[in-house]
The first five atom37 places (N, CA, C, CB, O) and aatype in JSON, in Angstrom:
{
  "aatype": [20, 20, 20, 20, 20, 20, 20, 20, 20, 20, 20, 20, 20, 20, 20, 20, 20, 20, 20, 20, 20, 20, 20, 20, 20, 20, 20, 20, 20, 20, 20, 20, 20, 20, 20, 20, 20, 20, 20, 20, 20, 20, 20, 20, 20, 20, 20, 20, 20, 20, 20, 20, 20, 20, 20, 20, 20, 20, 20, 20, 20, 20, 20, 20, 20, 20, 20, 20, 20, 20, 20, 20, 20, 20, 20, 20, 20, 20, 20, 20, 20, 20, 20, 20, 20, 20, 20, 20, 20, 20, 20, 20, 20, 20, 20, 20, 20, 20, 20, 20, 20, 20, 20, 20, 20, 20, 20, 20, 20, 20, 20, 20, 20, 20, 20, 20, 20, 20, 20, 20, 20, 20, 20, 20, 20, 20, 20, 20, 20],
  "atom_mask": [
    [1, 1, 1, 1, 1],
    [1, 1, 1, 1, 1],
    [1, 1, 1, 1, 1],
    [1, 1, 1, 1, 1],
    [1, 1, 1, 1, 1],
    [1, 1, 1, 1, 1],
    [1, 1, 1, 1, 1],
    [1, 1, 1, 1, 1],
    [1, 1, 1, 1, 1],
    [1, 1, 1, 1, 1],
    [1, 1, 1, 1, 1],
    [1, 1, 1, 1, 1],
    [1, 1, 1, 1, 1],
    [1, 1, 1, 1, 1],
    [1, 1, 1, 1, 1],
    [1, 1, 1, 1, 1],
    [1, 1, 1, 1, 1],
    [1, 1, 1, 1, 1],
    [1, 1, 1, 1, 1],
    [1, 1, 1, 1, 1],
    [1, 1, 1, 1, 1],
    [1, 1, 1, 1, 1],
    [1, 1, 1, 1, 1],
    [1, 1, 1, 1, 1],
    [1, 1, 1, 1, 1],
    [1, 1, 1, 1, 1],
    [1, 1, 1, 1, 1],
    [1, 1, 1, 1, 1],
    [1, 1, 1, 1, 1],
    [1, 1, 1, 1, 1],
    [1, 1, 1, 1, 1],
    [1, 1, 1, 1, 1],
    [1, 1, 1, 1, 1],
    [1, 1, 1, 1, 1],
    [1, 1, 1, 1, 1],
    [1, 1, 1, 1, 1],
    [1, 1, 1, 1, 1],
    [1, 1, 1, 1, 1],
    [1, 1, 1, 1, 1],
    [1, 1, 1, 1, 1],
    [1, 1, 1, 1, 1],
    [1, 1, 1, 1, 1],
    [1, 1, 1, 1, 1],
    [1, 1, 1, 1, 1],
    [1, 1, 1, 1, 1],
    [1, 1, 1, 1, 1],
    [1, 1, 1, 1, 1],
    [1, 1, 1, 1, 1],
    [1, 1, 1, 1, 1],
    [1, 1, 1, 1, 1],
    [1, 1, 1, 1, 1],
    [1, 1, 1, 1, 1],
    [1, 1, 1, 1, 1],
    [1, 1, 1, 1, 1],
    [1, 1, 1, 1, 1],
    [1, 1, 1, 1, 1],
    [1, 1, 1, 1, 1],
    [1, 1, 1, 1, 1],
    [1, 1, 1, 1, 1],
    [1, 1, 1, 1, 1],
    [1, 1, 1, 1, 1],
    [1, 1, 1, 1, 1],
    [1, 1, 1, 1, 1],
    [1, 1, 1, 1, 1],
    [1, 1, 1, 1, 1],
    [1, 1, 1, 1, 1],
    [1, 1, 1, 1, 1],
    [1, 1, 1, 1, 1],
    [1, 1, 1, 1, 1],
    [1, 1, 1, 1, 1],
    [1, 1, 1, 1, 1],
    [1, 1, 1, 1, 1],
    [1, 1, 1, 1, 1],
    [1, 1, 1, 1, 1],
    [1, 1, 1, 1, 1],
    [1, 1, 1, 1, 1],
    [1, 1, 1, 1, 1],
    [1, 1, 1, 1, 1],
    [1, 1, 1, 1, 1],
    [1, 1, 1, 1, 1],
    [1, 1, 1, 1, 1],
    [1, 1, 1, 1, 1],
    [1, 1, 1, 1, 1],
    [1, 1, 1, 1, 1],
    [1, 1, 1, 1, 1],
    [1, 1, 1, 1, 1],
    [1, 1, 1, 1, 1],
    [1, 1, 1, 1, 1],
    [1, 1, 1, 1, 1],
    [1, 1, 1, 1, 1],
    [1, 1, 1, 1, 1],
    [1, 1, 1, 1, 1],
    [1, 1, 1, 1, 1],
    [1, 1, 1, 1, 1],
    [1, 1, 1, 1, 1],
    [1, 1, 1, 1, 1],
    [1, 1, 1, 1, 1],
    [1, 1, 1, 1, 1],
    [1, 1, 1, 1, 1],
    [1, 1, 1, 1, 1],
    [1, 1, 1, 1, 1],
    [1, 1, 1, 1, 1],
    [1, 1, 1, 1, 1],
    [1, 1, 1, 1, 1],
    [1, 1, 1, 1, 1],
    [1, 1, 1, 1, 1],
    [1, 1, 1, 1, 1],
    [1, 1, 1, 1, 1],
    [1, 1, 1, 1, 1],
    [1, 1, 1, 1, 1],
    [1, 1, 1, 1, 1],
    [1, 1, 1, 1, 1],
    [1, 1, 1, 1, 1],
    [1, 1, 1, 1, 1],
    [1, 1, 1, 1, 1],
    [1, 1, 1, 1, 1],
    [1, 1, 1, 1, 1],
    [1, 1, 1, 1, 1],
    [1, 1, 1, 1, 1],
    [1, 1, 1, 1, 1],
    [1, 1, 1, 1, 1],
    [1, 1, 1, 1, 1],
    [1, 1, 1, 1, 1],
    [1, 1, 1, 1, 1],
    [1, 1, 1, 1, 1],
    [1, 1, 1, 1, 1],
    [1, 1, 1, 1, 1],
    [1, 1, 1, 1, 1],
    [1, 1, 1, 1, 1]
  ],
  "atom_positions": [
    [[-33.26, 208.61, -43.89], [-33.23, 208.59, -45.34], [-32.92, 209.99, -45.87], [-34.56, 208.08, -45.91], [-32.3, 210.26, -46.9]],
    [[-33.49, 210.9, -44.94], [-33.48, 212.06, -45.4], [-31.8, 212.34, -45.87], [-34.13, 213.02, -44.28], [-31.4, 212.42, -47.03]],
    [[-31.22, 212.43, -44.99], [-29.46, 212.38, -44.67], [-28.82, 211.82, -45.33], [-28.94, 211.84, -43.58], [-27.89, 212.31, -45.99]],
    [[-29.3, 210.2, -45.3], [-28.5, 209.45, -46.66], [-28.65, 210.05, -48.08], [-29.06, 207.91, -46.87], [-27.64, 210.08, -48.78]],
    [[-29.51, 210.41, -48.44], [-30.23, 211.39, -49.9], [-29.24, 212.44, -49.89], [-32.08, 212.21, -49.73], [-29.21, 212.99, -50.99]],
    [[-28.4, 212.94, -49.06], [-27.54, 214.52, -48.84], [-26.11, 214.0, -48.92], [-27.82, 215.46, -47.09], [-25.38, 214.99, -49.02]],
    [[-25.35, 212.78, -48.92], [-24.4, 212.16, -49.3], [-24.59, 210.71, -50.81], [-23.98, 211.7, -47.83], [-25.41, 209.94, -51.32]],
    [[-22.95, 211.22, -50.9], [-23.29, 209.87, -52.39], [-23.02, 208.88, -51.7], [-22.24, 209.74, -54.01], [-21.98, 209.12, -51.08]],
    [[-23.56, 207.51, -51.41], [-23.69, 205.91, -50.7], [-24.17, 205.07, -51.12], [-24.24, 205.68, -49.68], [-25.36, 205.17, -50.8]],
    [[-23.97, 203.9, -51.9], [-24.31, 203.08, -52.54], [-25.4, 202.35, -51.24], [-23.03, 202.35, -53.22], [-25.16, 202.01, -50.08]],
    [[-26.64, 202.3, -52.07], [-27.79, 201.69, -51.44], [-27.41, 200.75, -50.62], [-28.7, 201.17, -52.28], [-27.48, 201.01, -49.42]],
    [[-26.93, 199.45, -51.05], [-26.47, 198.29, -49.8], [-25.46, 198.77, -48.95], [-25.82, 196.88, -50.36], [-25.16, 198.1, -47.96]],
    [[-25.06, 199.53, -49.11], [-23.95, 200.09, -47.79], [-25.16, 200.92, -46.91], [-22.32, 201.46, -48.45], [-25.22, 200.89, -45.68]],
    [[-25.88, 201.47, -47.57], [-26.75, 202.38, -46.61], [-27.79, 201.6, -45.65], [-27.63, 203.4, -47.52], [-28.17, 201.92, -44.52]],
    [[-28.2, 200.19, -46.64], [-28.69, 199.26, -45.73], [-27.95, 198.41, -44.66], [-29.24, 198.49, -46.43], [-28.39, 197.63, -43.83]],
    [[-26.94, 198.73, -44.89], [-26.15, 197.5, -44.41], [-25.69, 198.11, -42.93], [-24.72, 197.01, -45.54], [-25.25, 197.61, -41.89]],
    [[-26.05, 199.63, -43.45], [-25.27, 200.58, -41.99], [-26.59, 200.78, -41.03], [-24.48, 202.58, -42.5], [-26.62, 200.73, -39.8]],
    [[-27.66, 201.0, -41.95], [-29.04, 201.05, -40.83], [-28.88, 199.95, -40.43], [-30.64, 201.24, -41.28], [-29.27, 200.22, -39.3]],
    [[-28.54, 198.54, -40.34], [-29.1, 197.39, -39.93], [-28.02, 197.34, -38.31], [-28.92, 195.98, -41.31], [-28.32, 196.92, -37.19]],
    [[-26.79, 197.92, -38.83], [-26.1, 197.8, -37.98], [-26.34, 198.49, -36.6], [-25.13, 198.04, -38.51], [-26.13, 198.12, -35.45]],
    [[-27.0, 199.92, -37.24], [-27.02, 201.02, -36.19], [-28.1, 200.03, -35.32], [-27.61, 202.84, -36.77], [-27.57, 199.8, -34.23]],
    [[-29.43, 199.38, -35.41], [-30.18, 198.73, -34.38], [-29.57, 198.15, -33.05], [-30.79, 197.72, -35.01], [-28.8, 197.2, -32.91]],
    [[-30.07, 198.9, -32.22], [-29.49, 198.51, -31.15], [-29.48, 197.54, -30.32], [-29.58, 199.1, -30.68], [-28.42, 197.29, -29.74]],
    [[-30.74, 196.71, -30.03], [-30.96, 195.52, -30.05], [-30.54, 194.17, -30.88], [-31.87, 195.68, -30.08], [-30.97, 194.01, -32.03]],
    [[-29.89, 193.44, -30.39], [-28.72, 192.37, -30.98], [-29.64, 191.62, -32.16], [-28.03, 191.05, -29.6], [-29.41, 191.46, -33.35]],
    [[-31.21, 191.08, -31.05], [-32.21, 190.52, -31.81], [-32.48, 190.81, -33.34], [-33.26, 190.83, -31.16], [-32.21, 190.25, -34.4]],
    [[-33.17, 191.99, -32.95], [-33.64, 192.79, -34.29], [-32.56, 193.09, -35.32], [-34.24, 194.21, -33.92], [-32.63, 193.08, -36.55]],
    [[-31.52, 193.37, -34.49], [-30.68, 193.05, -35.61], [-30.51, 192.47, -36.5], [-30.09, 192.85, -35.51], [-30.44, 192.76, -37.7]],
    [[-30.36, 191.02, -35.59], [-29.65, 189.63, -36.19], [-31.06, 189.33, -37.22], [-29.21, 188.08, -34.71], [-30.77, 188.64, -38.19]],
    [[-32.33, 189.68, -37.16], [-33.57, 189.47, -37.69], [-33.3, 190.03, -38.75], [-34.72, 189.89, -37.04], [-33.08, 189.25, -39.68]],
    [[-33.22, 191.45, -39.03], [-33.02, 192.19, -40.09], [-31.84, 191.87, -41.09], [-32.9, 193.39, -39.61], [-32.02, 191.9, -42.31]],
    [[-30.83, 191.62, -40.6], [-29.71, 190.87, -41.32], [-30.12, 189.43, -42.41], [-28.73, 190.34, -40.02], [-29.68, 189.12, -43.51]],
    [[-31.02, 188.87, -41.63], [-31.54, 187.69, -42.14], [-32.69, 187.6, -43.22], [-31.92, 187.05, -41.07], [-32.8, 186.7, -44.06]],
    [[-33.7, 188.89, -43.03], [-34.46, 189.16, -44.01], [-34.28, 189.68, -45.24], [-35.11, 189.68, -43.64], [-35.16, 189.59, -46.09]],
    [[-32.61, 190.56, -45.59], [-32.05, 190.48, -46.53], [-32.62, 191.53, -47.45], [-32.04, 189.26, -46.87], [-33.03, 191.31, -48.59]],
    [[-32.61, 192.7, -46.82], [-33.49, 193.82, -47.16], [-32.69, 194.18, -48.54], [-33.59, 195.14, -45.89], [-31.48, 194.38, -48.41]],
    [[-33.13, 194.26, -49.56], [-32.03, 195.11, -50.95], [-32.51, 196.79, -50.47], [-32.75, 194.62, -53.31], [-31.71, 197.66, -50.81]],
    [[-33.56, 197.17, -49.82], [-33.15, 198.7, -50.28], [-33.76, 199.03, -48.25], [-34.49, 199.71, -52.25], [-34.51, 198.45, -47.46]],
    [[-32.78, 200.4, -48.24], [-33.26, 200.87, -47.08], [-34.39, 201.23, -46.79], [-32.75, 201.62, -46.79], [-34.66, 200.99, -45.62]],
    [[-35.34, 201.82, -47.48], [-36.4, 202.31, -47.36], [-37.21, 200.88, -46.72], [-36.85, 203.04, -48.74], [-37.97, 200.89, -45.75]],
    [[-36.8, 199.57, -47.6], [-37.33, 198.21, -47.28], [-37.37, 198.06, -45.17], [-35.95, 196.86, -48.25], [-38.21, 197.83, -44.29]],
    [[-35.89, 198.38, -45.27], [-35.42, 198.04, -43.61], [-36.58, 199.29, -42.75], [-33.15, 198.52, -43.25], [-37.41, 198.96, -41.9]],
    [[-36.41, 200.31, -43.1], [-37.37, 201.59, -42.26], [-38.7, 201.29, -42.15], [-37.41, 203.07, -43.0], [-39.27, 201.43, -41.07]],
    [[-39.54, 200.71, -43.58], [-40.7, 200.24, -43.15], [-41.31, 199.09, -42.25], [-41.06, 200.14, -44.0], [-42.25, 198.85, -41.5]],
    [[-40.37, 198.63, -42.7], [-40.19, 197.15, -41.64], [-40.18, 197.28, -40.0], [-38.6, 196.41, -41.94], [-40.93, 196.61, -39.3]],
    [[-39.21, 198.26, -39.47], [-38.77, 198.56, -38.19], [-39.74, 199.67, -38.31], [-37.14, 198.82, -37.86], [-39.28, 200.48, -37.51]],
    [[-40.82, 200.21, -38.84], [-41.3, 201.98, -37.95], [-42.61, 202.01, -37.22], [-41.6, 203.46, -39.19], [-43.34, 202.98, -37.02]],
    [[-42.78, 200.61, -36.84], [-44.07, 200.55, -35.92], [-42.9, 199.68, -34.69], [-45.86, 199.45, -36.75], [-42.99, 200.41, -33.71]],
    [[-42.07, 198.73, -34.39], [-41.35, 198.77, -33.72], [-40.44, 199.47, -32.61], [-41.2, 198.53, -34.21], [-39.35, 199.98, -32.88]],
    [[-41.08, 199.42, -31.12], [-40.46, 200.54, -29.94], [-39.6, 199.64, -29.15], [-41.72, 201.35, -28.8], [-40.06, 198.74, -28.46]],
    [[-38.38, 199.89, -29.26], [-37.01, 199.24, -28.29], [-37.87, 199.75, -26.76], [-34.89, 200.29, -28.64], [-38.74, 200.6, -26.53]],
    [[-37.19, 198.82, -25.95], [-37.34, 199.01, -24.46], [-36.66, 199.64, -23.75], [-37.33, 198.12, -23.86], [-35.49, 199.62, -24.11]],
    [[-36.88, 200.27, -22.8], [-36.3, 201.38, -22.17], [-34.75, 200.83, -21.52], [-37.43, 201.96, -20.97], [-33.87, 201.56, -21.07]],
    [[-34.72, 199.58, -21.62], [-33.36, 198.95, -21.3], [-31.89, 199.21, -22.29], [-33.71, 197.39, -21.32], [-31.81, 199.3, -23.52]],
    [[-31.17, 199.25, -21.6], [-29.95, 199.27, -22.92], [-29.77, 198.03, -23.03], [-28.42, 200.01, -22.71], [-29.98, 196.99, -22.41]],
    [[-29.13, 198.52, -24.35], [-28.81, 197.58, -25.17], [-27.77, 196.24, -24.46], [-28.15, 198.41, -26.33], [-26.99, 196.52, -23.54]],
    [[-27.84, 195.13, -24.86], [-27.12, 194.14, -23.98], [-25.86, 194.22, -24.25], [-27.52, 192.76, -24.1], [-25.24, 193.67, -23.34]],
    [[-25.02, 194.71, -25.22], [-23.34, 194.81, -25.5], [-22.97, 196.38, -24.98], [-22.88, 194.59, -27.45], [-21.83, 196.84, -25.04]],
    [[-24.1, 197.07, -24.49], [-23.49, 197.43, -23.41], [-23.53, 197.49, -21.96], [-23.38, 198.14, -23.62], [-22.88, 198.32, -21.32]],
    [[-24.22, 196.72, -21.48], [-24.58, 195.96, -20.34], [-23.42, 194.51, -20.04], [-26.23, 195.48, -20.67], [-22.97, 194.17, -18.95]],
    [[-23.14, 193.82, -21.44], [-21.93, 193.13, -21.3], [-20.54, 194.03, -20.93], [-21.77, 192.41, -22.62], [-19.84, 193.56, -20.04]],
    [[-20.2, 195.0, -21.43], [-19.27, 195.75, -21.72], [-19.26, 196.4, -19.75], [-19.72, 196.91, -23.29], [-18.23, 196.38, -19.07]],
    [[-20.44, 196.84, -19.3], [-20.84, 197.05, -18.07], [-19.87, 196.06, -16.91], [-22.42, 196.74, -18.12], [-18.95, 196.18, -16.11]],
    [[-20.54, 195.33, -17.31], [-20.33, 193.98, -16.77], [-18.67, 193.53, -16.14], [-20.76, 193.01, -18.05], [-18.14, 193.32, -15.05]],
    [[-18.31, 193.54, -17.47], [-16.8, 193.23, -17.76], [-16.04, 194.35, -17.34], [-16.47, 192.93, -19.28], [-14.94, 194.07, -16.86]],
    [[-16.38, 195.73, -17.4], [-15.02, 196.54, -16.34], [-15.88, 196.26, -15.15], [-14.51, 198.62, -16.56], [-15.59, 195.07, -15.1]],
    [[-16.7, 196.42, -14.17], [-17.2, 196.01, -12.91], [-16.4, 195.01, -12.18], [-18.48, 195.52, -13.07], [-16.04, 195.02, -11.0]],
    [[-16.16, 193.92, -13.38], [-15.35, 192.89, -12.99], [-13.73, 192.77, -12.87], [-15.73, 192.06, -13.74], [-13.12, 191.83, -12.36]],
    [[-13.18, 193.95, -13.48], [-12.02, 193.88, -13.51], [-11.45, 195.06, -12.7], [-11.66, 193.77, -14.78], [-10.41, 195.12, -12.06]],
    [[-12.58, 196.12, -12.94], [-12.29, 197.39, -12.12], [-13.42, 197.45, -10.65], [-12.58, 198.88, -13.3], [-14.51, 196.99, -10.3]],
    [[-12.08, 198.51, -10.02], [-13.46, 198.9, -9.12], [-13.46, 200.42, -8.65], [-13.56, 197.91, -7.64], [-12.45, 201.12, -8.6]],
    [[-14.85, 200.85, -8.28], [-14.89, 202.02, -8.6], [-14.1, 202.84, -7.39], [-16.33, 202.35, -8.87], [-14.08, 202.5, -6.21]],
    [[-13.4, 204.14, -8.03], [-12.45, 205.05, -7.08], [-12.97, 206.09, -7.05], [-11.06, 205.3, -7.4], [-13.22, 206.58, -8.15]],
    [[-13.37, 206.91, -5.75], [-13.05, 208.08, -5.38], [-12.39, 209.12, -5.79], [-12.73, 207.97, -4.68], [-11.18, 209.29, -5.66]],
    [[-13.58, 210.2, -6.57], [-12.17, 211.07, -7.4], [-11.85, 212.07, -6.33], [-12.57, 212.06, -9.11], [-10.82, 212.72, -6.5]],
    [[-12.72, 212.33, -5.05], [-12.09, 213.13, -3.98], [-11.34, 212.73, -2.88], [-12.9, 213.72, -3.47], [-10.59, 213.44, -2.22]],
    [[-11.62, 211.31, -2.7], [-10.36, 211.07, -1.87], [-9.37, 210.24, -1.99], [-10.58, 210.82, -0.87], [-8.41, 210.14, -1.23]],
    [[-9.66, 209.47, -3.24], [-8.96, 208.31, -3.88], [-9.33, 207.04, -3.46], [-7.62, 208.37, -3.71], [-8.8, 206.04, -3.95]],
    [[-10.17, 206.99, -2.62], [-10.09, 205.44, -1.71], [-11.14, 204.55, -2.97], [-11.09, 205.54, 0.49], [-12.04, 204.96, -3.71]],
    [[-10.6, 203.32, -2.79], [-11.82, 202.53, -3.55], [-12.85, 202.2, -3.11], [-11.6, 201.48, -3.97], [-12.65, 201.99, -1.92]],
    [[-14.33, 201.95, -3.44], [-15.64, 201.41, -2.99], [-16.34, 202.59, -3.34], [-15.81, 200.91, -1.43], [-17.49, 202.32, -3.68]],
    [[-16.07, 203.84, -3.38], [-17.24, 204.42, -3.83], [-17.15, 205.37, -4.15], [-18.08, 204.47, -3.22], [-16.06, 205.95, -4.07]],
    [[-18.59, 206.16, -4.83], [-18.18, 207.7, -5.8], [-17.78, 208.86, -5.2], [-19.35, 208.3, -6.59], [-17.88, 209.09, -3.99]],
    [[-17.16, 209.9, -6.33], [-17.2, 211.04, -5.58], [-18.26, 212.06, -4.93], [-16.65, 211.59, -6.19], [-18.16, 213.01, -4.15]],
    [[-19.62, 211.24, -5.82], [-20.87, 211.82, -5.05], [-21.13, 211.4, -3.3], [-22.23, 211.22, -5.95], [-21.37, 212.2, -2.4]],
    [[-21.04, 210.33, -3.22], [-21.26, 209.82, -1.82], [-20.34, 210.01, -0.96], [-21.47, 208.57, -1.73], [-20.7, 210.05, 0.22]],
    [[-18.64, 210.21, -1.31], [-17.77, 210.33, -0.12], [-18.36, 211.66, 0.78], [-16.11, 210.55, -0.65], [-18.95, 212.71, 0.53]],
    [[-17.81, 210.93, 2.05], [-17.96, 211.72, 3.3], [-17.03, 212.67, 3.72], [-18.05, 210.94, 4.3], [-17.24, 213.53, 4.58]],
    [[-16.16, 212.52, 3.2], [-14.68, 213.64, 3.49], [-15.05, 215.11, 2.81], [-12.95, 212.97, 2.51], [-15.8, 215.35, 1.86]],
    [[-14.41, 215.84, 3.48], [-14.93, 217.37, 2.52], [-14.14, 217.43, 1.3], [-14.61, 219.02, 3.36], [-13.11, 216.76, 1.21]],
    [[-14.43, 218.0, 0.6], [-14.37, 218.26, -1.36], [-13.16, 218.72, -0.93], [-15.58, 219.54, -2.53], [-12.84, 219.65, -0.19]],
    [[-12.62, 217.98, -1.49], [-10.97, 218.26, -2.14], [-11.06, 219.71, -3.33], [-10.35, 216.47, -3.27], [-12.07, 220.17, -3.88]],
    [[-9.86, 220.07, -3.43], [-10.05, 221.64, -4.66], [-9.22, 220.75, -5.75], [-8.96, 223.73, -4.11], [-8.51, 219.76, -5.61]],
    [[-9.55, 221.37, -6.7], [-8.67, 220.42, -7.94], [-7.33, 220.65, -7.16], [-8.63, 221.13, -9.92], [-7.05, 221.43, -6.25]],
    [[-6.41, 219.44, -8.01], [-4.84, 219.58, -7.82], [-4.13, 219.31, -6.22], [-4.49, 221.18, -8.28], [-2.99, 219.41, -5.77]],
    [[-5.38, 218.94, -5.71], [-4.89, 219.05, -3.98], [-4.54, 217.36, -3.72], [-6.53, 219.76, -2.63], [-5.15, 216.36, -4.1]],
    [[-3.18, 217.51, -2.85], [-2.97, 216.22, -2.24], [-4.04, 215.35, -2.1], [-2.48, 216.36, -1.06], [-5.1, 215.92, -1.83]],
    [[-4.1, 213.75, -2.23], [-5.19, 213.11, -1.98], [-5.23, 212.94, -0.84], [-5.38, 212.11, -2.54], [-6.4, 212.86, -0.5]],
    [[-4.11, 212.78, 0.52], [-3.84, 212.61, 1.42], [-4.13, 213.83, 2.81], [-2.76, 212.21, 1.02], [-4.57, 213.75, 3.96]],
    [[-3.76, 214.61, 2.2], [-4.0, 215.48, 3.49], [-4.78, 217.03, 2.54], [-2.06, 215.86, 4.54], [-5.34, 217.9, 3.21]],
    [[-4.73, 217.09, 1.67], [-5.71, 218.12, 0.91], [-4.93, 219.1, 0.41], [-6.82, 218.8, 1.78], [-5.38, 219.79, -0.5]],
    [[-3.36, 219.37, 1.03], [-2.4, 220.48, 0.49], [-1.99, 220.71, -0.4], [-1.58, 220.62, 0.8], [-1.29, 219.78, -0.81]],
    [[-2.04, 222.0, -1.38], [-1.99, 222.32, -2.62], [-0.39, 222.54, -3.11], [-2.89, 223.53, -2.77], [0.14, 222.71, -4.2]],
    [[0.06, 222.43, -1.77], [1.39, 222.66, -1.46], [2.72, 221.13, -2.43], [1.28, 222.63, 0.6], [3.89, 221.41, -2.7]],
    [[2.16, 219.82, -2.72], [2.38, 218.89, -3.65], [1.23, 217.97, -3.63], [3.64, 218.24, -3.45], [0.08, 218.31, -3.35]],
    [[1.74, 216.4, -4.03], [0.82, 215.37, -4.67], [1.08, 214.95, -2.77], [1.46, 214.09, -6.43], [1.49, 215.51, -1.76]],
    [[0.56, 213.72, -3.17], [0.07, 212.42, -2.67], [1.44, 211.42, -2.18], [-0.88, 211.67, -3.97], [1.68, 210.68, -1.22]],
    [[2.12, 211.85, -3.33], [3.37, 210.63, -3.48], [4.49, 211.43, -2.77], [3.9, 210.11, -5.33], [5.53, 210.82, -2.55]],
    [[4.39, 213.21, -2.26], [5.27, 213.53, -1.64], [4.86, 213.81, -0.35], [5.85, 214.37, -2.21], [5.43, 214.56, 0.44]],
    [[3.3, 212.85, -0.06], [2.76, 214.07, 1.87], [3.43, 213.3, 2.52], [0.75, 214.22, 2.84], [3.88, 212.19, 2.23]],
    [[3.49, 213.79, 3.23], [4.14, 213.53, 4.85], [3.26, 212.72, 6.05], [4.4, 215.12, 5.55], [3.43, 212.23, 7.17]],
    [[2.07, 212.95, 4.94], [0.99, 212.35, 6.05], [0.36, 211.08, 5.52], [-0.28, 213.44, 6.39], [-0.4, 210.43, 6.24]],
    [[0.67, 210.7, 4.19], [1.12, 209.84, 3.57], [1.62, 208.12, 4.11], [1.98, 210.6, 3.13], [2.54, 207.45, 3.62]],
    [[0.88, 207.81, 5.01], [1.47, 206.52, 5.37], [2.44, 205.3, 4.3], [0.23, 205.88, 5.84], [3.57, 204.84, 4.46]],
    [[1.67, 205.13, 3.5], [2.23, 204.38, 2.9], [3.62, 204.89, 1.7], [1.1, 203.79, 2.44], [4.49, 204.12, 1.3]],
    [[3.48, 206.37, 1.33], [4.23, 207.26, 0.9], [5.76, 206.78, 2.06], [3.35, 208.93, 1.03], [6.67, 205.98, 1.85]],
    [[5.55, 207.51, 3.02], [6.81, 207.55, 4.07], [6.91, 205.55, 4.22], [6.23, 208.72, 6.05], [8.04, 205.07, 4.17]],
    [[6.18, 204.96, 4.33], [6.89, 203.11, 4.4], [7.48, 203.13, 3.44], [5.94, 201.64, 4.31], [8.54, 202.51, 3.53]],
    [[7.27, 203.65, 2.33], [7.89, 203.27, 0.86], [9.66, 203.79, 1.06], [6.88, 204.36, -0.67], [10.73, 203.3, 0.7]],
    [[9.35, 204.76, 1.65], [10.68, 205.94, 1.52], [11.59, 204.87, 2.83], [10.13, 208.27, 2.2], [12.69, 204.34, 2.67]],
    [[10.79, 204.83, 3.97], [11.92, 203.56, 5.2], [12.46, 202.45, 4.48], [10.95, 202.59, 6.61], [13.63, 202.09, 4.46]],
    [[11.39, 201.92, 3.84], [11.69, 200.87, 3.62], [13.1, 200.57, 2.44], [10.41, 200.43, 3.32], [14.06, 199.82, 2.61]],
    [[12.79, 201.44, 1.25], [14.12, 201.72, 0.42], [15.27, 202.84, 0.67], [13.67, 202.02, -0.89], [16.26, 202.99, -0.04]],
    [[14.94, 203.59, 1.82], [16.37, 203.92, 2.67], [16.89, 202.43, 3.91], [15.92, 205.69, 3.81], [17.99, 202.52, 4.47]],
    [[16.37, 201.71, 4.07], [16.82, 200.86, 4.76], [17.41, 199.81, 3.86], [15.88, 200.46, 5.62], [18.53, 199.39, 4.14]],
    [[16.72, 199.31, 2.69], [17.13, 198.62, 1.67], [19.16, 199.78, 1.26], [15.4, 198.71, 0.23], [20.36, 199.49, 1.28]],
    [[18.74, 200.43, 1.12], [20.0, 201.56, 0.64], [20.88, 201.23, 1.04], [20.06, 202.92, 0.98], [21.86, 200.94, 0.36]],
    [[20.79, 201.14, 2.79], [22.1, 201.19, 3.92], [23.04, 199.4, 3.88], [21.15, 201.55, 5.99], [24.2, 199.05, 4.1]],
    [[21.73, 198.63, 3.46], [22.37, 196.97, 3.69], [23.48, 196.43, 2.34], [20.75, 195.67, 3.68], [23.99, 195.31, 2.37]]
  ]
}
């Protein structure tokens, strides 16, 4: 309230934005429904009220849904399944090949590069036919 008092905001917008900020979907959807006309109404209402140490469920959905579409990569060696905290390979330096560690280019030009060099046989052989 203090904050809202330090900008000009028409009262139902100011309620309408506390109701939103609740982070819990519930209490939300509760507060929406009780139809508070003034904020001070919504603050007394919610200031004996303690959320649970859980997050919030839209972002636990949100969780959810890249988990499912993504999966997690290796920012030191690139491989998928797991973090850069847990890989076992030694720490890459920024900017270093993912492949063999040389600062010398990328990934897409090593030599040590398996699938790099199939790519390159395979469309020099495509080339020659």
């Amino acid at each position: 309230m203090l904050l809202a008092s330090l900008i000009s905001i028409d009262e139902d917008e100011l309620t309408e934005t506390i109701i939103e900020g609740i982070p819990d979907e519930q209490l939300r959807r509760q507060a929406q429904m009780q139809g508070f006309a003034q904020a001070s109404q919504v603050l007394h209402a919610f200031k004996t009220i303690k959320l649970s140490g859980n997050k919030p469920e839209r972002w636990i959905k949100t969780a959810e849904q890249k988990s499912g579409t993504m999966a997690v990569r290796c920012f030191n060696c690139n491989s998928l399944g797991h973090f850069a905290s847990e890989c076992l390979k030694t720490k890459r330096e920024r900017g270093a090949c993912y492949g063999c560690g040389s600062m010398d280019h990328q990934i897409s030009h090593c030599t040590e590069n398996k699938r790099a060099s199939h790519e390159y046989n395979v469309s020099s052989i495509r080339g020659a036919q």
